[in-house]
Tab-separated table of C-alpha atoms and ligand atoms in Angstrom:
chain	number	residue	atom	x	y	z
A	1	MET	CA	-0.012	-0.025	-0.024
A	2	LYS	CA	2.789	2.411	0.901
A	3	LYS	CA	4.346	1.877	-2.535
A	4	ILE	CA	1.259	2.842	-4.391
A	5	LEU	CA	0.342	5.832	-2.231
A	6	PRO	CA	2.719	8.254	-3.989
A	7	LEU	CA	1.353	7.206	-7.322
A	8	LEU	CA	-2.158	7.558	-6.039
A	9	PHE	CA	-1.358	10.945	-4.672
A	10	LEU	CA	0.085	12.077	-8.006
A	11	PHE	CA	-2.947	10.786	-9.807
A	12	LEU	CA	-5.352	12.551	-7.507
A	13	PHE	CA	-3.289	15.705	-7.605
A	14	ALA	CA	-3.486	15.665	-11.357
A	15	CYS	CA	-7.216	15.174	-11.322
A	16	GLN	CA	-8.134	17.851	-8.830
A	17	SER	CA	-10.968	20.277	-9.656
A	18	THR	CA	-10.652	23.913	-10.564
A	19	ASN	CA	-11.108	24.816	-6.925
A	20	VAL	CA	-7.694	23.571	-6.205
A	21	ILE	CA	-4.930	26.053	-5.591
A	22	LEU	CA	-1.879	24.453	-6.978
A	23	THR	CA	0.665	25.833	-4.625
A	24	PRO	CA	3.193	23.657	-2.754
A	25	THR	CA	2.289	22.540	0.683
A	26	PRO	CA	4.307	24.491	3.299
A	27	ALA	CA	7.323	22.534	4.527
A	28	PHE	CA	6.133	22.405	8.142
A	29	THR	CA	3.103	20.394	7.236
A	30	THR	CA	2.292	16.896	6.128
A	31	THR	CA	4.973	14.762	4.512
A	32	SER	CA	7.796	15.034	6.987
A	33	THR	CA	5.472	14.460	9.860
A	34	LEU	CA	3.910	11.507	8.157
A	35	THR	CA	7.230	9.836	7.740
A	36	GLN	CA	8.956	10.873	10.912
A	37	THR	CA	6.259	10.566	13.505
A	38	PRO	CA	5.250	7.213	14.753
A	39	SER	CA	1.605	7.539	15.608
A	40	PRO	CA	-0.003	6.247	18.792
A	41	GLN	CA	-2.076	4.134	16.554
A	42	PRO	CA	-4.907	1.941	17.789
A	43	THR	CA	-4.762	-1.579	16.576
A	44	PHE	CA	-7.013	-2.656	13.820
A	45	THR	CA	-6.401	-6.400	14.091
A	46	ASN	CA	-10.061	-7.159	14.588
A	47	ILE	CA	-11.044	-5.361	11.414
A	48	ALA	CA	-8.158	-6.212	9.120
A	49	SER	CA	-8.987	-6.805	5.483
A	50	PRO	CA	-8.248	-10.172	3.908
A	51	LEU	CA	-4.895	-8.761	2.642
A	52	GLY	CA	-3.936	-7.686	6.167
A	53	THR	CA	-4.160	-3.990	5.349
A	54	PRO	CA	-5.759	-1.980	8.119
A	55	THR	CA	-9.230	-0.920	7.122
A	56	PRO	CA	-10.347	2.544	8.136
A	57	LEU	CA	-13.395	2.573	10.406
A	58	ALA	CA	-14.892	5.203	8.171
A	59	ARG	CA	-14.336	5.967	4.464
A	60	ARG	CA	-15.445	9.561	5.028
A	61	VAL	CA	-15.578	11.978	7.883
A	62	LEU	CA	-17.945	14.979	8.028
A	63	ILE	CA	-17.423	17.532	10.776
A	64	LEU	CA	-20.216	20.062	11.258
A	65	SER	CA	-19.559	22.959	13.534
A	66	ILE	CA	-22.520	25.047	14.622
A	67	ASP	CA	-20.915	28.305	15.748
A	68	GLY	CA	-21.893	29.101	19.364
A	69	LEU	CA	-24.229	26.163	19.931
A	70	ARG	CA	-24.770	25.568	23.619
A	71	PRO	CA	-25.659	21.960	24.348
A	72	ASP	CA	-28.792	23.040	26.259
A	73	ALA	CA	-30.078	24.854	23.180
A	74	ILE	CA	-30.514	21.495	21.404
A	75	SER	CA	-33.661	20.624	23.351
A	76	LEU	CA	-34.758	24.227	23.801
A	77	ALA	CA	-34.793	25.228	20.093
A	78	PRO	CA	-35.648	22.391	19.637
A	79	MET	CA	-33.493	20.438	17.163
A	80	PRO	CA	-35.652	17.357	16.347
A	81	THR	CA	-33.347	16.003	13.651
A	82	LEU	CA	-30.294	16.220	15.769
A	83	MET	CA	-32.145	14.798	18.816
A	84	LYS	CA	-33.259	11.834	16.682
A	85	LEU	CA	-29.678	11.424	15.422
A	86	MET	CA	-28.393	11.372	18.977
A	87	GLU	CA	-30.362	8.207	19.642
A	88	SER	CA	-27.915	6.409	17.328
A	89	SER	CA	-24.854	8.501	18.327
A	90	ALA	CA	-22.067	8.416	20.798
A	91	TYR	CA	-22.358	11.846	22.356
A	92	SER	CA	-21.433	14.149	25.224
A	93	LEU	CA	-23.254	17.372	26.085
A	94	ASN	CA	-20.381	18.307	28.395
A	95	ALA	CA	-17.397	18.591	26.024
A	96	LYS	CA	-15.068	21.589	26.383
A	97	THR	CA	-13.504	24.106	24.112
A	98	ILE	CA	-10.285	25.972	24.728
A	99	ARG	CA	-10.030	28.791	27.214
A	100	LEU	CA	-9.823	31.438	24.487
A	101	SER	CA	-13.280	30.433	23.411
A	102	ALA	CA	-13.463	32.602	20.300
A	103	THR	CA	-14.366	31.368	16.851
A	104	LEU	CA	-11.030	31.289	15.073
A	105	PRO	CA	-8.739	30.050	17.870
A	106	ALA	CA	-11.271	27.444	18.955
A	107	HIS	CA	-11.804	26.128	15.399
A	108	ALA	CA	-8.017	26.033	14.993
A	109	SER	CA	-7.856	23.699	18.031
A	110	MET	CA	-10.791	21.629	16.790
A	111	LEU	CA	-9.121	20.981	13.443
A	112	THR	CA	-5.410	20.986	14.290
A	113	GLY	CA	-5.801	18.784	17.354
A	114	MET	CA	-3.675	21.150	19.273
A	115	CYS	CA	-4.007	23.733	22.030
A	116	LEU	CA	-3.453	27.365	21.213
A	117	ASP	CA	0.187	27.435	22.416
A	118	LYS	CA	1.033	25.124	19.475
A	119	HIS	CA	-1.217	26.276	16.630
A	120	GLY	CA	-0.581	29.918	17.480
A	121	VAL	CA	-3.930	31.329	16.277
A	122	ASP	CA	-4.540	33.903	18.998
A	123	TRP	CA	-6.520	36.347	16.804
A	124	ASN	CA	-10.192	36.224	15.917
A	125	ASP	CA	-10.484	38.218	12.700
A	126	TYR	CA	-9.643	37.485	9.122
A	127	ILE	CA	-6.075	38.680	9.006
A	128	PRO	CA	-4.402	37.032	5.940
A	129	GLU	CA	-0.990	38.462	6.759
A	130	ASN	CA	-0.989	36.400	9.968
A	131	GLY	CA	-0.914	33.237	7.894
A	132	PHE	CA	-2.354	29.913	9.038
A	133	ALA	CA	-2.501	27.702	12.056
A	134	LEU	CA	0.884	26.156	12.718
A	135	GLY	CA	1.689	22.485	12.656
A	136	THR	CA	-0.038	19.598	10.942
A	137	ASP	CA	-3.837	19.830	10.934
A	138	ILE	CA	-6.393	17.210	9.961
A	139	PHE	CA	-6.711	18.693	6.397
A	140	ASP	CA	-2.889	18.457	5.928
A	141	LEU	CA	-2.951	14.872	7.053
A	142	ALA	CA	-5.865	13.763	4.890
A	143	HIS	CA	-4.681	15.694	1.819
A	144	ALA	CA	-1.166	14.295	2.062
A	145	ALA	CA	-2.697	10.798	2.107
A	146	GLY	CA	-4.400	11.544	-1.229
A	147	MET	CA	-7.830	12.105	0.278
A	148	GLN	CA	-10.187	14.791	-1.047
A	149	THR	CA	-10.743	17.491	1.527
A	150	ALA	CA	-13.456	20.147	1.478
A	151	MET	CA	-14.579	23.156	3.539
A	152	PHE	CA	-17.896	25.028	3.335
A	153	VAL	CA	-17.776	27.841	5.879
A	154	GLY	CA	-19.897	30.766	6.953
A	155	LYS	CA	-17.072	32.942	8.154
A	156	GLU	CA	-14.114	33.920	5.973
A	157	LYS	CA	-11.603	33.922	8.838
A	158	LEU	CA	-11.808	30.085	8.968
A	159	ARG	CA	-9.616	30.146	5.885
A	160	GLN	CA	-6.784	30.608	8.339
A	161	VAL	CA	-7.237	27.240	10.002
A	162	THR	CA	-5.464	25.434	7.147
A	163	GLU	CA	-3.378	26.296	4.103
A	164	PRO	CA	-5.251	26.492	0.789
A	165	ALA	CA	-3.034	23.735	-0.543
A	166	SER	CA	-4.579	21.346	1.879
A	167	THR	CA	-8.207	21.921	0.867
A	168	ASP	CA	-9.271	20.652	-2.539
A	169	VAL	CA	-12.561	22.471	-2.275
A	170	TYR	CA	-13.089	25.648	-0.232
A	171	GLN	CA	-16.172	27.790	-0.202
A	172	PHE	CA	-16.910	30.779	2.013
A	173	ILE	CA	-20.640	31.466	1.918
A	174	ASN	CA	-21.571	34.659	3.734
A	175	ASP	CA	-25.158	33.621	4.385
A	176	ARG	CA	-27.601	31.644	6.503
A	177	ASP	CA	-27.053	28.038	7.372
A	178	LEU	CA	-29.616	26.781	4.904
A	179	ILE	CA	-27.918	28.732	2.078
A	180	VAL	CA	-24.544	27.213	3.065
A	181	THR	CA	-26.230	23.839	2.880
A	182	GLU	CA	-27.739	24.592	-0.523
A	183	ASN	CA	-24.328	25.510	-1.766
A	184	LEU	CA	-22.892	22.278	-0.442
A	185	ILE	CA	-25.555	20.213	-2.112
A	186	GLN	CA	-25.255	22.016	-5.388
A	187	ASN	CA	-21.533	21.729	-5.414
A	188	PHE	CA	-21.271	18.454	-3.611
A	189	PRO	CA	-17.682	17.145	-3.326
A	190	THR	CA	-18.562	13.658	-4.496
A	191	ASP	CA	-15.268	12.069	-3.550
A	192	PHE	CA	-14.739	13.844	-0.234
A	193	ARG	CA	-12.981	11.942	2.502
A	194	LEU	CA	-12.915	14.896	4.886
A	195	LEU	CA	-15.641	17.522	4.812
A	196	PHE	CA	-15.875	20.411	7.211
A	197	ILE	CA	-19.083	22.449	7.342
A	198	HIS	CA	-19.511	25.611	9.439
A	199	PHE	CA	-22.797	27.295	10.285
A	200	ALA	CA	-22.385	30.908	11.481
A	201	THR	CA	-25.899	32.115	12.252
A	202	THR	CA	-26.323	30.885	15.789
A	203	ASP	CA	-23.317	32.904	16.914
A	204	ASP	CA	-24.436	35.965	14.880
A	205	MET	CA	-27.857	35.993	16.565
A	206	GLY	CA	-26.363	35.313	20.000
A	207	HIS	CA	-24.280	38.440	19.738
A	208	VAL	CA	-27.254	40.573	18.735
A	209	TYR	CA	-30.084	39.113	20.805
A	210	GLY	CA	-28.345	37.019	23.469
A	211	TRP	CA	-27.608	33.380	23.980
A	212	LEU	CA	-30.749	31.240	24.231
A	213	SER	CA	-32.907	34.240	23.192
A	214	GLY	CA	-35.973	33.441	21.140
A	215	GLU	CA	-34.260	34.872	18.137
A	216	GLN	CA	-31.227	32.653	18.565
A	217	LEU	CA	-33.336	29.576	19.218
A	218	SER	CA	-35.281	30.167	16.033
A	219	VAL	CA	-32.092	30.116	13.931
A	220	ILE	CA	-30.896	27.014	15.803
A	221	TYR	CA	-34.143	25.378	14.616
A	222	ARG	CA	-33.200	26.347	11.107
A	223	ALA	CA	-29.782	24.865	11.602
A	224	ASP	CA	-31.555	21.634	12.498
A	225	GLN	CA	-33.452	21.792	9.203
A	226	ALA	CA	-30.164	22.239	7.426
A	227	ILE	CA	-28.818	19.122	9.161
A	228	GLU	CA	-31.863	17.228	7.920
A	229	LYS	CA	-31.006	18.269	4.317
A	230	ILE	CA	-27.338	17.212	4.742
A	231	LEU	CA	-28.350	13.806	6.078
A	232	ALA	CA	-30.876	13.376	3.255
A	233	GLU	CA	-28.134	14.181	0.736
A	234	LEU	CA	-25.830	11.568	2.265
A	235	ASP	CA	-28.711	9.051	2.126
A	236	ALA	CA	-29.582	9.929	-1.445
A	237	ARG	CA	-25.924	9.433	-2.433
A	238	GLY	CA	-25.760	6.141	-0.573
A	239	ILE	CA	-22.806	7.261	1.484
A	240	ARG	CA	-24.351	7.789	4.892
A	241	ASN	CA	-23.237	4.424	6.336
A	242	GLU	CA	-19.639	4.925	5.272
A	243	THR	CA	-19.442	8.400	6.823
A	244	LEU	CA	-18.490	9.300	10.385
A	245	ILE	CA	-20.411	12.488	11.242
A	246	ILE	CA	-19.282	14.653	14.104
A	247	ILE	CA	-21.578	17.542	15.064
A	248	THR	CA	-20.038	19.970	17.525
A	249	ALA	CA	-19.451	23.687	18.221
A	250	ASP	CA	-16.546	26.032	18.744
A	251	HIS	CA	-17.952	27.550	21.928
A	252	GLY	CA	-21.233	28.269	23.785
A	253	GLY	CA	-22.189	31.678	25.144
A	254	LEU	CA	-23.838	33.676	27.919
A	255	GLY	CA	-25.519	36.989	27.596
A	256	ASN	CA	-24.204	38.456	24.342
A	257	SER	CA	-20.740	36.998	24.306
A	258	HIS	CA	-18.717	33.852	24.853
A	259	THR	CA	-15.150	34.574	25.892
A	260	SER	CA	-15.435	35.076	29.690
A	261	GLY	CA	-14.467	31.606	30.694
A	262	TYR	CA	-17.852	30.743	32.140
A	263	PRO	CA	-18.989	27.098	31.844
A	264	GLU	CA	-21.739	28.316	29.459
A	265	ASP	CA	-19.010	29.714	27.196
A	266	MET	CA	-16.755	26.680	27.260
A	267	THR	CA	-19.202	23.757	27.191
A	268	ILE	CA	-19.970	22.349	23.765
A	269	PRO	CA	-21.857	19.406	22.331
A	270	TRP	CA	-19.877	16.564	20.702
A	271	ILE	CA	-22.099	14.164	18.808
A	272	ALA	CA	-20.669	11.347	16.693
A	273	SER	CA	-22.756	9.041	14.521
A	274	GLY	CA	-22.350	6.747	11.550
A	275	ALA	CA	-19.387	4.616	10.533
A	276	GLY	CA	-17.679	2.855	13.411
A	277	ILE	CA	-19.748	4.439	16.155
A	278	GLN	CA	-21.296	2.570	19.069
A	279	PRO	CA	-24.249	4.625	20.336
A	280	LYS	CA	-24.048	5.740	23.990
A	281	GLN	CA	-23.823	8.787	26.219
A	282	LEU	CA	-20.108	9.149	26.622
A	283	ILE	CA	-18.381	9.476	30.002
A	284	SER	CA	-15.047	10.437	28.510
A	285	LYS	CA	-13.833	13.985	29.181
A	286	ILE	CA	-13.863	15.375	25.719
A	287	ASN	CA	-11.949	18.482	24.555
A	288	THR	CA	-12.403	20.075	21.139
A	289	VAL	CA	-8.852	19.013	20.170
A	290	ASP	CA	-10.131	15.436	20.267
A	291	THR	CA	-12.237	16.094	17.200
A	292	ALA	CA	-9.264	16.117	14.806
A	293	ALA	CA	-7.775	13.063	16.526
A	294	THR	CA	-11.015	11.152	16.248
A	295	ALA	CA	-11.324	12.012	12.569
A	296	ALA	CA	-7.740	10.897	11.936
A	297	TYR	CA	-8.281	7.670	13.851
A	298	ALA	CA	-11.450	6.851	11.860
A	299	LEU	CA	-9.643	7.478	8.602
A	300	ASN	CA	-6.631	5.444	9.710
A	301	LEU	CA	-4.349	8.432	9.374
A	302	PRO	CA	-1.212	8.667	11.594
A	303	ILE	CA	-1.807	11.009	14.500
A	304	PRO	CA	1.106	13.464	14.911
A	305	SER	CA	2.859	13.129	18.261
A	306	GLU	CA	2.546	16.956	18.706
A	307	TRP	CA	-1.227	16.775	18.884
A	308	ASP	CA	-2.866	17.322	22.302
A	309	GLY	CA	-6.092	15.608	21.282
A	310	VAL	CA	-6.684	11.901	21.461
A	311	PRO	CA	-9.350	9.865	19.687
A	312	VAL	CA	-12.581	9.412	21.588
A	313	TYR	CA	-12.108	5.642	21.655
A	314	GLU	CA	-15.170	5.200	23.804
A	315	ALA	CA	-17.319	6.391	20.859
A	316	PHE	CA	-16.139	3.308	18.934
A	317	GLY	CA	-16.989	0.950	21.741
A	318	LEU	CA	-13.378	0.754	22.956
A	319	PRO	CA	-12.043	1.345	26.509
A	320	ILE	CA	-11.073	4.888	27.439
A	321	GLN	CA	-7.336	4.777	26.960
A	322	GLN	CA	-6.139	8.294	27.602
A	323	GLU	CA	-7.799	11.637	28.020
A	324	SER	CA	-6.533	14.722	26.178
A	325	LYS	CA	-5.276	17.560	28.160
A	326	ALA	CA	-7.573	20.512	28.779
A	327	CYS	CA	-6.325	23.437	26.755
A	328	GLU	CA	-5.716	26.429	28.930
B	401	LIG	ZN1	-17.764	31.138	17.236
C-alpha cells in the first residue's frame, strides 16, 4: 500500500478540480510528519482486511460545527433531527472548548488537534498576513494521504485554520445556514474523504439578541433543518453508512458573548454518529482538540505526536485509553 500511495497521490493531484490552488504545501506540514512521527495508533487487528491492510473505520468523515451552539439549546430550540440522530450516536453534552473560546482560535484547536500554544492562532479576525494555524492539521494529514478535503464555511476567517493547498474544495458562503447547505448540495464534493461544514448564524444571533434568546433559538431550529438536508443528501448518495459524522461547536455563550471563561461559554456538544460508532452517552472527558484526533483515527491516518487531542475511543466501543489535556 505504501508503494502505491505516492502514485495515487500524484494521480489525485493531477485530477483535482478547478477549486484547487496548486501551490506547494508548506514545509512544516504533512509529509515530513507522516514519515517521521510514529503515531500512537490503535490496533485494527479485529477489522483487518483479507490482505492484512488496516481498514479505516470510516471511508469519510464529516465535521459540522454550529458556531456558538450551547448543548442546552438543542432541546430548547428544539432540534428534532439532531435529537433523533443522537439516539444512534455516541455523544457528550459536556465537552469543552479551549479557554480562548473565540471562533477562530477554537476552530483552529478543533481541526489541528492542538491547544493554542502550538497552533498559534490567537486572533479572531480574518487577518491574511498572519498566515495559518501552525503544525499539521487534519486537512494536511488527509490531503497528504491523497484524500479529497473540502470546507464550506460561513465565516471567511476560517480560511486561516489550514493552508489552501490542503483543501481541494473551499467555499466561503456569507449567508444563513440553509444557504450554506444549498451551496454544499449544489457543489457536492462527491469524492470527499474529509468535509468540514460551518454554520455561522447561531453565533451571529447570539451576539445581537443574546444566547438562548428566542431569536437565537429560532435560527438554531433552522440549523436543524439544514442538518436534515445534509443527512438526506448523504442518504440519497448512498454514503451515509460509510461516513462518520461529528456535530459539535466552537464555543457556547452567555448573555451576548462567549469569551469570559464561564462554563456556558466553554461547554460544547460533541455528537458522533455513523461509521464505526457505538451509540451511547459518553463518559469520556472530551476536549475540542479530540475532534481532529477522532477524525484521523477513523480514517486510519497517523496522529502526529505533537497533537494534544486523542481519539474518543469510547465512541467506537473501545475502553477509554487516555484523555486529552484540557487546553488552557
Ligand atoms: Zn464562534
